[in-house]
Short mmCIF file of C-alpha atoms and ligand atoms in Angstrom, two decimals:
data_model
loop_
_atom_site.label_atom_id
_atom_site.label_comp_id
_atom_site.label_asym_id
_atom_site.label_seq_id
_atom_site.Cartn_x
_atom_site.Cartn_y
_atom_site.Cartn_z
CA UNK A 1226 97.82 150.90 -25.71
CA UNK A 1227 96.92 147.36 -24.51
CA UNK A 1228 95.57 146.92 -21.40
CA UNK A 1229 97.30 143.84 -19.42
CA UNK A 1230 94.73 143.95 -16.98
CA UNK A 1231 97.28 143.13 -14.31
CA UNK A 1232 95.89 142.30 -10.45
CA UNK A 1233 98.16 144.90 -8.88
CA UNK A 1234 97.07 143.82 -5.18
CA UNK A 1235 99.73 140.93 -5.00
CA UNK A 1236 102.88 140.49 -3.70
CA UNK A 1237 104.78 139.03 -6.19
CA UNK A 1238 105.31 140.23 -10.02
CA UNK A 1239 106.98 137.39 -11.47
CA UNK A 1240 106.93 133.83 -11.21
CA UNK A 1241 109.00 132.03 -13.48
CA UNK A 1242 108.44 128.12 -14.41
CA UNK A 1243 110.76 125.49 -15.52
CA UNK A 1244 114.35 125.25 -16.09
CA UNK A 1245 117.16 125.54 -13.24
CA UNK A 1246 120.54 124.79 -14.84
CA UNK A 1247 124.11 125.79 -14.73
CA UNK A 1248 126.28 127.59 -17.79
CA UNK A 1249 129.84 126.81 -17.96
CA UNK A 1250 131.07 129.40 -20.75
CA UNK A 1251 134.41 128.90 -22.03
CA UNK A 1252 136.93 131.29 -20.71
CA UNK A 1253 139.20 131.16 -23.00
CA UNK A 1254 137.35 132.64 -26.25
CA UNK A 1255 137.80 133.28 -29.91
CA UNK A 1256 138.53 129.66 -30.07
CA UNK A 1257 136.41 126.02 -30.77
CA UNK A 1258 135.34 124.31 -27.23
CA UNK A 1259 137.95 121.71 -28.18
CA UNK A 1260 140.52 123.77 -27.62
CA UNK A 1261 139.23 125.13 -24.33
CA UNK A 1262 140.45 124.33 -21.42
CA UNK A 1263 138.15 126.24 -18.56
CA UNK A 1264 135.11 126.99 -17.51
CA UNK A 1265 133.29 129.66 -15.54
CA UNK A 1266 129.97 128.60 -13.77
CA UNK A 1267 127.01 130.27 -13.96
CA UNK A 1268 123.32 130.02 -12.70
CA UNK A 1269 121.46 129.34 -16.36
CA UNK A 1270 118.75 128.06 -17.72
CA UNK A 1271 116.67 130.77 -19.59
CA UNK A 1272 113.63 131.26 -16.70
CA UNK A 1273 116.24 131.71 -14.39
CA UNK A 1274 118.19 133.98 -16.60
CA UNK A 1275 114.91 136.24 -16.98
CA UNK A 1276 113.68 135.90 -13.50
CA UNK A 1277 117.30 137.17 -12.29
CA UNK A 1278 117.12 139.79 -14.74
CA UNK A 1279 113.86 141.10 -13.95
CA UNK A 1280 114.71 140.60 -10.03
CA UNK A 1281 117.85 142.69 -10.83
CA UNK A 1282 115.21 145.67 -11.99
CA UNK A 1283 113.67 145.87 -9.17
CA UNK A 1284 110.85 143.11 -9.79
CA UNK A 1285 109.62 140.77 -6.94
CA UNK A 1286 109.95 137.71 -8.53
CA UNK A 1287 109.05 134.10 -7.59
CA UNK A 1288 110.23 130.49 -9.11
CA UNK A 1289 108.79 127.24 -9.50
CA UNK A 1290 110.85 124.85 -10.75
CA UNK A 1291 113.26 121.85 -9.28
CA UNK A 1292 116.66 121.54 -8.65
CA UNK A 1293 119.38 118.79 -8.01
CA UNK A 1294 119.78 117.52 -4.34
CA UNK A 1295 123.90 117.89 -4.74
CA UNK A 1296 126.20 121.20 -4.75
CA UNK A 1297 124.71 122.31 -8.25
CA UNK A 1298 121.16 122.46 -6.89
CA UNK A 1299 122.53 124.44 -3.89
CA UNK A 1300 124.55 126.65 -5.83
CA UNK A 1301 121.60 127.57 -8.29
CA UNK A 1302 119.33 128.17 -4.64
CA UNK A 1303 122.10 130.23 -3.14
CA UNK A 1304 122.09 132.70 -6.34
CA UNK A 1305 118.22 132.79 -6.70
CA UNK A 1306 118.28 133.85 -2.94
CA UNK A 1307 121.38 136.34 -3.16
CA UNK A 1308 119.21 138.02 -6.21
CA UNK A 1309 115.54 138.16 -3.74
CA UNK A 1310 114.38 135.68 -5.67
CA UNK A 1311 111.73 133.89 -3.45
CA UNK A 1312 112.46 130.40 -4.13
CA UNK A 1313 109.55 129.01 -2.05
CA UNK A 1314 108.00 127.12 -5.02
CA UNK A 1315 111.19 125.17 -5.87
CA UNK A 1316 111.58 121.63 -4.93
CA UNK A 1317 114.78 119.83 -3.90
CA UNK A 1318 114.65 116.32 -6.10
CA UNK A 1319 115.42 112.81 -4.36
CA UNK A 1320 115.36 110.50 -7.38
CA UNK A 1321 119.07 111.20 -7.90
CA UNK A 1322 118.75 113.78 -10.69
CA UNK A 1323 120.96 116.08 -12.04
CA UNK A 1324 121.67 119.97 -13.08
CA UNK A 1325 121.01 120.39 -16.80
CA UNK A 1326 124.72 121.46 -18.11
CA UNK A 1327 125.21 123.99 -20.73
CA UNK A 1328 128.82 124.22 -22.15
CA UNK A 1329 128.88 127.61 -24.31
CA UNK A 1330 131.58 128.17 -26.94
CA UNK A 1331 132.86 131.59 -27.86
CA UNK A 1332 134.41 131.27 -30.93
CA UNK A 1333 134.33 134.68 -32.07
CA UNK A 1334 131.58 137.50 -31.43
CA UNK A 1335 129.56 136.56 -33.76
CA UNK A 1336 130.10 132.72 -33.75
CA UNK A 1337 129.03 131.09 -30.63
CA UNK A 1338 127.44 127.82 -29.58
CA UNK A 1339 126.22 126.10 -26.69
CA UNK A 1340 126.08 122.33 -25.80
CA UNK A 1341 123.51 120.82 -23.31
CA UNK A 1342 123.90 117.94 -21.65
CA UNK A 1343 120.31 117.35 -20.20
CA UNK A 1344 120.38 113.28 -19.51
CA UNK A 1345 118.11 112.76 -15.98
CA UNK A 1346 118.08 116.78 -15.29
CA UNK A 1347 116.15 117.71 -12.36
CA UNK A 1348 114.20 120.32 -14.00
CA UNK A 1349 112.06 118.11 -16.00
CA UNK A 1350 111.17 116.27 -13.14
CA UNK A 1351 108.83 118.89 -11.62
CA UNK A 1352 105.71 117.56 -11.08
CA UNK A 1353 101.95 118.76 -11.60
CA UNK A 1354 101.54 117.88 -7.48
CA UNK A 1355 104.58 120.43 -7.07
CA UNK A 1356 102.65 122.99 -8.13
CA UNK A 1357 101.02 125.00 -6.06
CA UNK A 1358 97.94 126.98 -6.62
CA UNK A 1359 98.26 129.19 -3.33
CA UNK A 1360 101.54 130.26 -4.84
CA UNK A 1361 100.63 131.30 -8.11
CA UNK A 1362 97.15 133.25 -6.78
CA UNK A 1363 99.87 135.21 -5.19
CA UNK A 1364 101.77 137.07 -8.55
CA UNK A 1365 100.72 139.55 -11.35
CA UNK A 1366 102.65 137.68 -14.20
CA UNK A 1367 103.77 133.91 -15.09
CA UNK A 1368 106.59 133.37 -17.29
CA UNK A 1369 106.43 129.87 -18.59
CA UNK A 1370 109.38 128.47 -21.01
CA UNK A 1371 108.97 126.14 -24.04
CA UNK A 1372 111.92 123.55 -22.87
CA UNK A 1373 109.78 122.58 -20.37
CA UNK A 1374 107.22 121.20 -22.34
CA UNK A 1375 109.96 118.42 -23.84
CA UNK A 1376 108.84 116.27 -21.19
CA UNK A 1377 107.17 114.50 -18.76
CA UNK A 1378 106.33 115.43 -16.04
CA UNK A 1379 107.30 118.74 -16.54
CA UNK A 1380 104.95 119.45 -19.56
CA UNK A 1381 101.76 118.17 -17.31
CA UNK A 1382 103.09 120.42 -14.71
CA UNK A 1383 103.37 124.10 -16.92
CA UNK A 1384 99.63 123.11 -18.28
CA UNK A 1385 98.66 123.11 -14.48
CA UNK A 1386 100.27 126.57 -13.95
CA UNK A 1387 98.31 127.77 -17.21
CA UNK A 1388 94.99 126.30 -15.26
CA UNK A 1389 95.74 127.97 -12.23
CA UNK A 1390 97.24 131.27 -14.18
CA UNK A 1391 93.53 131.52 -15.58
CA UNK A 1392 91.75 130.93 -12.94
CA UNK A 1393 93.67 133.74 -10.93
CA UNK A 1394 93.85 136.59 -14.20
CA UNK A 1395 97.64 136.21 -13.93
CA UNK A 1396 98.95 137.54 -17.21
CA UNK A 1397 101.36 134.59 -18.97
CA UNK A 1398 104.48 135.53 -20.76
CA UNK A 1399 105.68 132.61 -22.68
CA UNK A 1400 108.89 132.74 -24.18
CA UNK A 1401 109.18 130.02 -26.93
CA UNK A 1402 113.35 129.36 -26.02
CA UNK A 1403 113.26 126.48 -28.49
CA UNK A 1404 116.11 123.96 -27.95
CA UNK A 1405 115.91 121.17 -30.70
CA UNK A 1406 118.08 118.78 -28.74
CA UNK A 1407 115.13 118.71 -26.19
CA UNK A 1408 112.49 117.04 -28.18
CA UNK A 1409 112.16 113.80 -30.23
CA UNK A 1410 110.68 115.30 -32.53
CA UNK A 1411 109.30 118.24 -34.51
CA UNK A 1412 106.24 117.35 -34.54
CA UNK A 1413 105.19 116.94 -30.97
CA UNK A 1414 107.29 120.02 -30.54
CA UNK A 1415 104.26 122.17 -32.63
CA UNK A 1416 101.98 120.24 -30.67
CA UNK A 1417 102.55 121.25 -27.61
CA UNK A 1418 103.94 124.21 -28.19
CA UNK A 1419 100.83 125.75 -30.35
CA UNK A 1420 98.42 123.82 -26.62
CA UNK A 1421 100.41 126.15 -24.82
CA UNK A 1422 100.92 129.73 -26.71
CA UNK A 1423 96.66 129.16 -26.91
CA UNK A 1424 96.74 129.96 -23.10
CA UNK A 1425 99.11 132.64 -23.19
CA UNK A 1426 98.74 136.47 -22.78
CA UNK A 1427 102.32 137.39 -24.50
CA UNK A 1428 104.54 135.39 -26.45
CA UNK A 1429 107.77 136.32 -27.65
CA UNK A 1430 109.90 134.34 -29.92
CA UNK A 1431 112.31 134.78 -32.70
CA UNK A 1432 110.82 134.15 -36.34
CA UNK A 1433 112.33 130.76 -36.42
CA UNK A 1434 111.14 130.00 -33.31
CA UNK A 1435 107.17 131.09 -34.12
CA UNK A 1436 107.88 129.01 -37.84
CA UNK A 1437 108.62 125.70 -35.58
CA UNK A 1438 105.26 126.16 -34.33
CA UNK A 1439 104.16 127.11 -37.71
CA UNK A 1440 105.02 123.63 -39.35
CA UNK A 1441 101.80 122.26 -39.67
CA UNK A 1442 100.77 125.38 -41.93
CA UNK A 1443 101.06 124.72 -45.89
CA UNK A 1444 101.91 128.47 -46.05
CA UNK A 1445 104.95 130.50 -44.98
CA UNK A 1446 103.02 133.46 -42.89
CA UNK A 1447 104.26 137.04 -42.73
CA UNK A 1448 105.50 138.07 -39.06
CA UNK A 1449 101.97 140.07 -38.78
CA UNK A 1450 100.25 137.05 -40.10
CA UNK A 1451 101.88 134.98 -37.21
CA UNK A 1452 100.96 137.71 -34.78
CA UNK A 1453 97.12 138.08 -36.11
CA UNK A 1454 97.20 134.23 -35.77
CA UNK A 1455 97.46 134.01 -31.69
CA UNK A 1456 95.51 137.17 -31.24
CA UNK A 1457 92.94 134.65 -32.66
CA UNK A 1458 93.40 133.48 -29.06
CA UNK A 1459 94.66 134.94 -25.64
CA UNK A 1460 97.64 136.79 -26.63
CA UNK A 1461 97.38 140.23 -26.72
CA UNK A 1462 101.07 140.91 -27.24
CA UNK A 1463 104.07 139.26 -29.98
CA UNK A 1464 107.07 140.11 -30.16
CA UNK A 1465 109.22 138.84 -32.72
CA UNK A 1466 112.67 139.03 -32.47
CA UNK A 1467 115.22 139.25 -34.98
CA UNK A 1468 118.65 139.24 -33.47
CA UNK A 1469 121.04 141.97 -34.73
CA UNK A 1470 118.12 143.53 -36.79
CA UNK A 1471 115.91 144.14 -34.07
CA UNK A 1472 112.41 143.01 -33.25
CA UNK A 1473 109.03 143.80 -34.35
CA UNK A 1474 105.85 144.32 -31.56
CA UNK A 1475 102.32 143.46 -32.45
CA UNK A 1476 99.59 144.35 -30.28
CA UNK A 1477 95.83 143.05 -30.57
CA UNK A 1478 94.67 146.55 -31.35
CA UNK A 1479 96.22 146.38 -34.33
CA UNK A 1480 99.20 148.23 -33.89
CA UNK A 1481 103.25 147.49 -34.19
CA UNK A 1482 106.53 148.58 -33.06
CA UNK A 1483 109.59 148.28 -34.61
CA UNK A 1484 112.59 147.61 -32.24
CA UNK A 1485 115.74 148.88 -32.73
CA UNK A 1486 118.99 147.90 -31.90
CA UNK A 1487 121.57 149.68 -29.57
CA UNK A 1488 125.33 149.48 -30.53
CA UNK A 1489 127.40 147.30 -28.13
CA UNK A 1490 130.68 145.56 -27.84
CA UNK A 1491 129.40 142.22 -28.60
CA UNK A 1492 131.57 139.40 -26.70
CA UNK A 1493 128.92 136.66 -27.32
CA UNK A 1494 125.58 136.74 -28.93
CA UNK A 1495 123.93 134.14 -26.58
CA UNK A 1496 121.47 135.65 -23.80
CA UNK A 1497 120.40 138.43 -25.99
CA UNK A 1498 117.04 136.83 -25.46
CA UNK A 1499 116.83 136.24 -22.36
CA UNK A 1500 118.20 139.70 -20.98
CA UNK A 1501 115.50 141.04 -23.73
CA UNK A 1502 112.53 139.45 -21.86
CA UNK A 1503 113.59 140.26 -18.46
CA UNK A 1504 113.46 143.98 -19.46
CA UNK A 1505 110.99 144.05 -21.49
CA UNK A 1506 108.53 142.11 -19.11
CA UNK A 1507 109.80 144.76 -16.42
CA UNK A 1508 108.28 147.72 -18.69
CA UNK A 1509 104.83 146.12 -19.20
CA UNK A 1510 104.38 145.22 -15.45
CA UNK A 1511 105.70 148.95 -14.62
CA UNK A 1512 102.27 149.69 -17.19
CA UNK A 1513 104.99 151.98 -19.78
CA UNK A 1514 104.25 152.07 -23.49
CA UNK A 1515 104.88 149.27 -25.29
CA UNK A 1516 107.71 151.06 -27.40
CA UNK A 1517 109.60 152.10 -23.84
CA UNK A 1518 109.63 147.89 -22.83
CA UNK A 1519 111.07 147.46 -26.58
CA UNK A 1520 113.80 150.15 -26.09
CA UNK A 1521 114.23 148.52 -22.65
CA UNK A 1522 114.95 145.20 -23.67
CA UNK A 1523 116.89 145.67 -26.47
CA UNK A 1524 119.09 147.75 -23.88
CA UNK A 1525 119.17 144.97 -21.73
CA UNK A 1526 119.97 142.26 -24.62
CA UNK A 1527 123.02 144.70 -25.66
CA UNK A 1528 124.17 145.16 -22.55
CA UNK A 1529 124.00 141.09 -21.06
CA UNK A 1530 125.90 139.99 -24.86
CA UNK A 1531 128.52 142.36 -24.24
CA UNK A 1532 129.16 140.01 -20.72
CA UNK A 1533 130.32 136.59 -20.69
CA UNK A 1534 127.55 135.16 -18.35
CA UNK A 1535 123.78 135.64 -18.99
CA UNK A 1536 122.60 135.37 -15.68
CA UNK A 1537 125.10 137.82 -13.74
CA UNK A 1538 125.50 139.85 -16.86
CA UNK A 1539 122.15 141.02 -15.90
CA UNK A 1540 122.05 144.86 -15.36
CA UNK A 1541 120.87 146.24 -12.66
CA UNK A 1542 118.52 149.65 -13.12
CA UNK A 1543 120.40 151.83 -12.46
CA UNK A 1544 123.04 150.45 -15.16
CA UNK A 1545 120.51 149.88 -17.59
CA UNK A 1546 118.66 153.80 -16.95
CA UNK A 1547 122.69 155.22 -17.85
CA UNK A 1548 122.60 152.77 -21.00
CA UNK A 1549 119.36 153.92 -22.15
CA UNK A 1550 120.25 157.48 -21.99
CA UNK A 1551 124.05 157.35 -22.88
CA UNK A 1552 124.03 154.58 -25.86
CA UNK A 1553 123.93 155.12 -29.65
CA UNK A 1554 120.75 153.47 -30.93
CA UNK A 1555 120.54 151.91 -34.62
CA UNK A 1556 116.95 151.96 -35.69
CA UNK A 1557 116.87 148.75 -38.35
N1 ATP B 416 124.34 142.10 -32.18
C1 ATP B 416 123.41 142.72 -31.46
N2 ATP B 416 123.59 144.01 -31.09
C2 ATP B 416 122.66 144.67 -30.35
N3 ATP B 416 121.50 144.11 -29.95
C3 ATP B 416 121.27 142.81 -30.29
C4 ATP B 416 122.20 142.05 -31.06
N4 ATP B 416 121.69 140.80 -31.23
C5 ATP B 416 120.49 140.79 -30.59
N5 ATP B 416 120.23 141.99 -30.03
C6 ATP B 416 119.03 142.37 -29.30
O1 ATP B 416 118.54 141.24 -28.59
C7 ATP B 416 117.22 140.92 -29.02
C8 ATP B 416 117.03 139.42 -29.00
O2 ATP B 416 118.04 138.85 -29.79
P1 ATP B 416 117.75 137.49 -30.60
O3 ATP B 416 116.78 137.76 -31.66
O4 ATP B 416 119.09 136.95 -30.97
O5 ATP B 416 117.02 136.60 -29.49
P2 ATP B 416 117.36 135.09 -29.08
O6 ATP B 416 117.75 134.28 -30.27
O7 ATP B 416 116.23 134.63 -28.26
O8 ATP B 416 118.63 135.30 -28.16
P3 ATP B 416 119.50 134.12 -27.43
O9 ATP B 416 120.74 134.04 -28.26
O10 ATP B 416 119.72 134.61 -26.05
O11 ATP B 416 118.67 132.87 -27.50
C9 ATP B 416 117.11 141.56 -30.41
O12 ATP B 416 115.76 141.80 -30.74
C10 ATP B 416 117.91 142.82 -30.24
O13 ATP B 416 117.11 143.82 -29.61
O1 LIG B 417 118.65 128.27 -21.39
C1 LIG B 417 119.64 127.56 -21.11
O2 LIG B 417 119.59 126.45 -20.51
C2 LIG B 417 120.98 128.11 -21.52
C3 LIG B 417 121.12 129.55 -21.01
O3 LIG B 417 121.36 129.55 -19.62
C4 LIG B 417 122.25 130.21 -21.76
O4 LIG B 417 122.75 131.30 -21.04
C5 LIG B 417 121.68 130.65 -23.07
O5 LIG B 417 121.70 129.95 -24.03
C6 LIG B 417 120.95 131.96 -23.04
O6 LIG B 417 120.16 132.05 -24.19
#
C-alpha cells in the first residue's frame, strides 16, 4: 500500500487548477456535427469536470482558475457553487476574454469527436499573481491539468501552484488531458509536460498520452517502463488508462493493478476520463486500497459515458455505491 502522506488537518480536499469552459454536445446524435442542429450547454473543461465529480462524492473541493466576465463565466460560477464547489480562488477576467467552447459530436457510440474553439479563452489568462499561497496551504490534494501548460500565463501560473503544493506536502494529481490543438508544437508540449509530471505525486494518463511525453526517448517503453520512469521522481502512483480495455496501476513499491471495465450503455465515449479521475482521486483521499479507487473510477467512467454531459453526468455516491454493487464487471 502507498502511503500518500496526506495533511488530513485541512479544510479542503481538492483544489483543481486550470481550465473553466463550456460543452455544447450535439443533441441530436448518431449523426456528423454538420448535420446538427442543437446544442445542450454544459459546465466543461476537464478540472472542472473532475472537481464536480469529486464534489458530487462527497469531496470538499476548491478551484483556481479564471473565467469570462460575460453570461458564460457566470454560468460556469453558478454551477461550481450549486455543486459546493468553493470558488474563492477563481478570478473574473477584464481583458475581454472569452469561455473556451467545446462542440462535441456524437456520431455513434463509439465514434465521437469534440471541437474547441479556444481563441482569447479566459482560462489561459490566469496569472502566477492570481495564485494564492494562503489558498492552497489550505487543501490535502492539487489536481493540476496539462492544457494549461499550452500557454502563457497560465503555464507560469500551475508551476507556482507546484511551488506552493511542495512547500505545503499537498499531494499533486496531474492528469495529462492532452489536447493537440492547444500547443504549437510537440515538442514544447514534452517539455513542459515532462517539468511538470517531475513535481507530481500521481499522474494518470492514457498510453498515448504518457508516449507524447515520451517523444524525446529513442525507445518505445513498456507501460511499467513509463511508470518506473517517474517513480525516478515524485510520483508514487501511474495509472495508465486504456479506454474500453481498462487501465493498469503502478505503485512505487513495485506493485500493479489491473483495472477492469464495467459493462455500460455507452452513448458517448468522451468523459470516461475525467469521471475516472474524479473517482478514483475520491478513493485515495478516503485512504482505500488502490484496487477499490480503480474499481471506483472505472464505475464512474461507465457510468458519466453512458450520459450525454460530462460534468452533470457526474454520479453522485450514492448512485455510484448501487453501480458498484449491482453492475456486471469485465476484467480485460
Ligand atoms: N467503453 C467503455 N466501457 C466501460 N468503461 C470504459 C469504456 N471506455 C473507457 N472506460 C473506462 O474509462 C477509463 C478511462 O477511459 P479512457 O482510457 O478512454 O480515458 P480518456 O481517453 O482520458 O477519456 P476521455 O475520452 O474522457 O478523454 C478506462 O480506463 C475504463 O475504466
Ligand atoms: O476538457 C475539455 O475542455 C472538454 C471536456 O469538458 C469534455 O467534456 C471532454 O472532452 C471530456 O473529456
Amino acid at each position: 500500500m502507498v502511503n500518500l502522506n496526506l495533511k488530513t488537518d485541512r479544510p479542503l480536499d481538492l483544489i483543481a487548477v486550470g481550465r473553466l469552459a463550456i460543452d455544447l454536445n450535439a443533441e441530436q446524435i448518431n449523426r456528423p456535427m454538420e448535420d446538427t442542429l442543437s446544442f445542450r450547454k454544459y459546465v466543461g473543461g476537464s478540472p472542472a469536470n473532475i472537481a464536480i465529480g469529486a464534489a458530487q462524492l462527497g469531496l470538499q473541493c476548491g478551484f483556481i482558475g479564471k473565467v469570462s466576465n460575460d453570461q458564460m463565466g457566470r454560468f460556469i460560477l453558478g454551477f461550481l457553487k450549486e455543486k459546493n464547489i468553493d470558488t474563492s480562488g477563481v478570478v473574473v477576467d477584464q481583458t475581454g476574454a472569452v469561455t473556451g467552447l467545446t462542440f462535441t459530436e456524437i456520431k455513434s457510440p463509439q465514434d465521437c469527436s469534440i471541437l474547441m474553439y479556444r481563441d482569447n479563452v479566459a482560462d489561459l489568462k490566469l496569472d502566477p499573481s492570481e495564485v494564492s499561497e494562503d489558498y492552497i496551504k489550505k487543501t490535502k490534494a492539487m489536481l493540476i491539468s496539462g492544457t494549461a501548460l499550452s500557454a502563457s500565463p497560465s503555464r507560469e501560473a500551475v508551476f507556482l501552484a507546484l511551488e506552493y503544493a511542495r512547500k505545503y506536502d499537498v499531494i499533486v494529481f496531474f492528469d495529462l488531458d492532452y489536447r493537440p490543438y492547444t500547443w504549437i508544437s510537440d515538442k514544447e508540449t514534452a517539455i513542459y509536460y515532462n517539468l511538470a509530471a517531475e513535481k507530481c505525486d500521481v499522474i494518470i494518463g492514457t498510453r498515448d498520452e504518457f508516449d507524447m511525453l515520451e517523444q524525446f526517448e529513442r525507445e518505445k517503453k513498456t507501460d511499467q517502463e513509463i511508470a518506473r520512469k517517474w517513480f525516478g521522481h515524485r510520483a508514487k502512483i501511474v495509472v495508465i488508462k486504456h479506454g474500453s480495455q481498462g487501465s493498469i496501476t503502478y505503485t512505487k513499491d513495485g506493485r500493479s493493478y489491473t483495472g477492469g471495465v464495467f459493462k455500460t450503455k455507452v452513448l458517448k465515449t468522451f468523459g470516461a476520463g475525467d469521471g475516472y479521475a474524479s473517482a478514483f482521486i475520491y478513493g485515495l483521499l478516503k485512504g482505500w486500497e488502490i484496487s477499490r479507487a480503480i474499481e471506483y473510477g472505472s464505475a464512474s467512467a461507465a457510468i458519466v459515458i453512458s450520459r450525454h454531459s460530462c460534468s452533470e453526468a457526474m454520479p453522485t455516491k450514492a448512485e455510484l455505491d448501487q453501480f458498484v454493487k449491482t453492475a456486471e464487471k469485465v476484467n480485460p
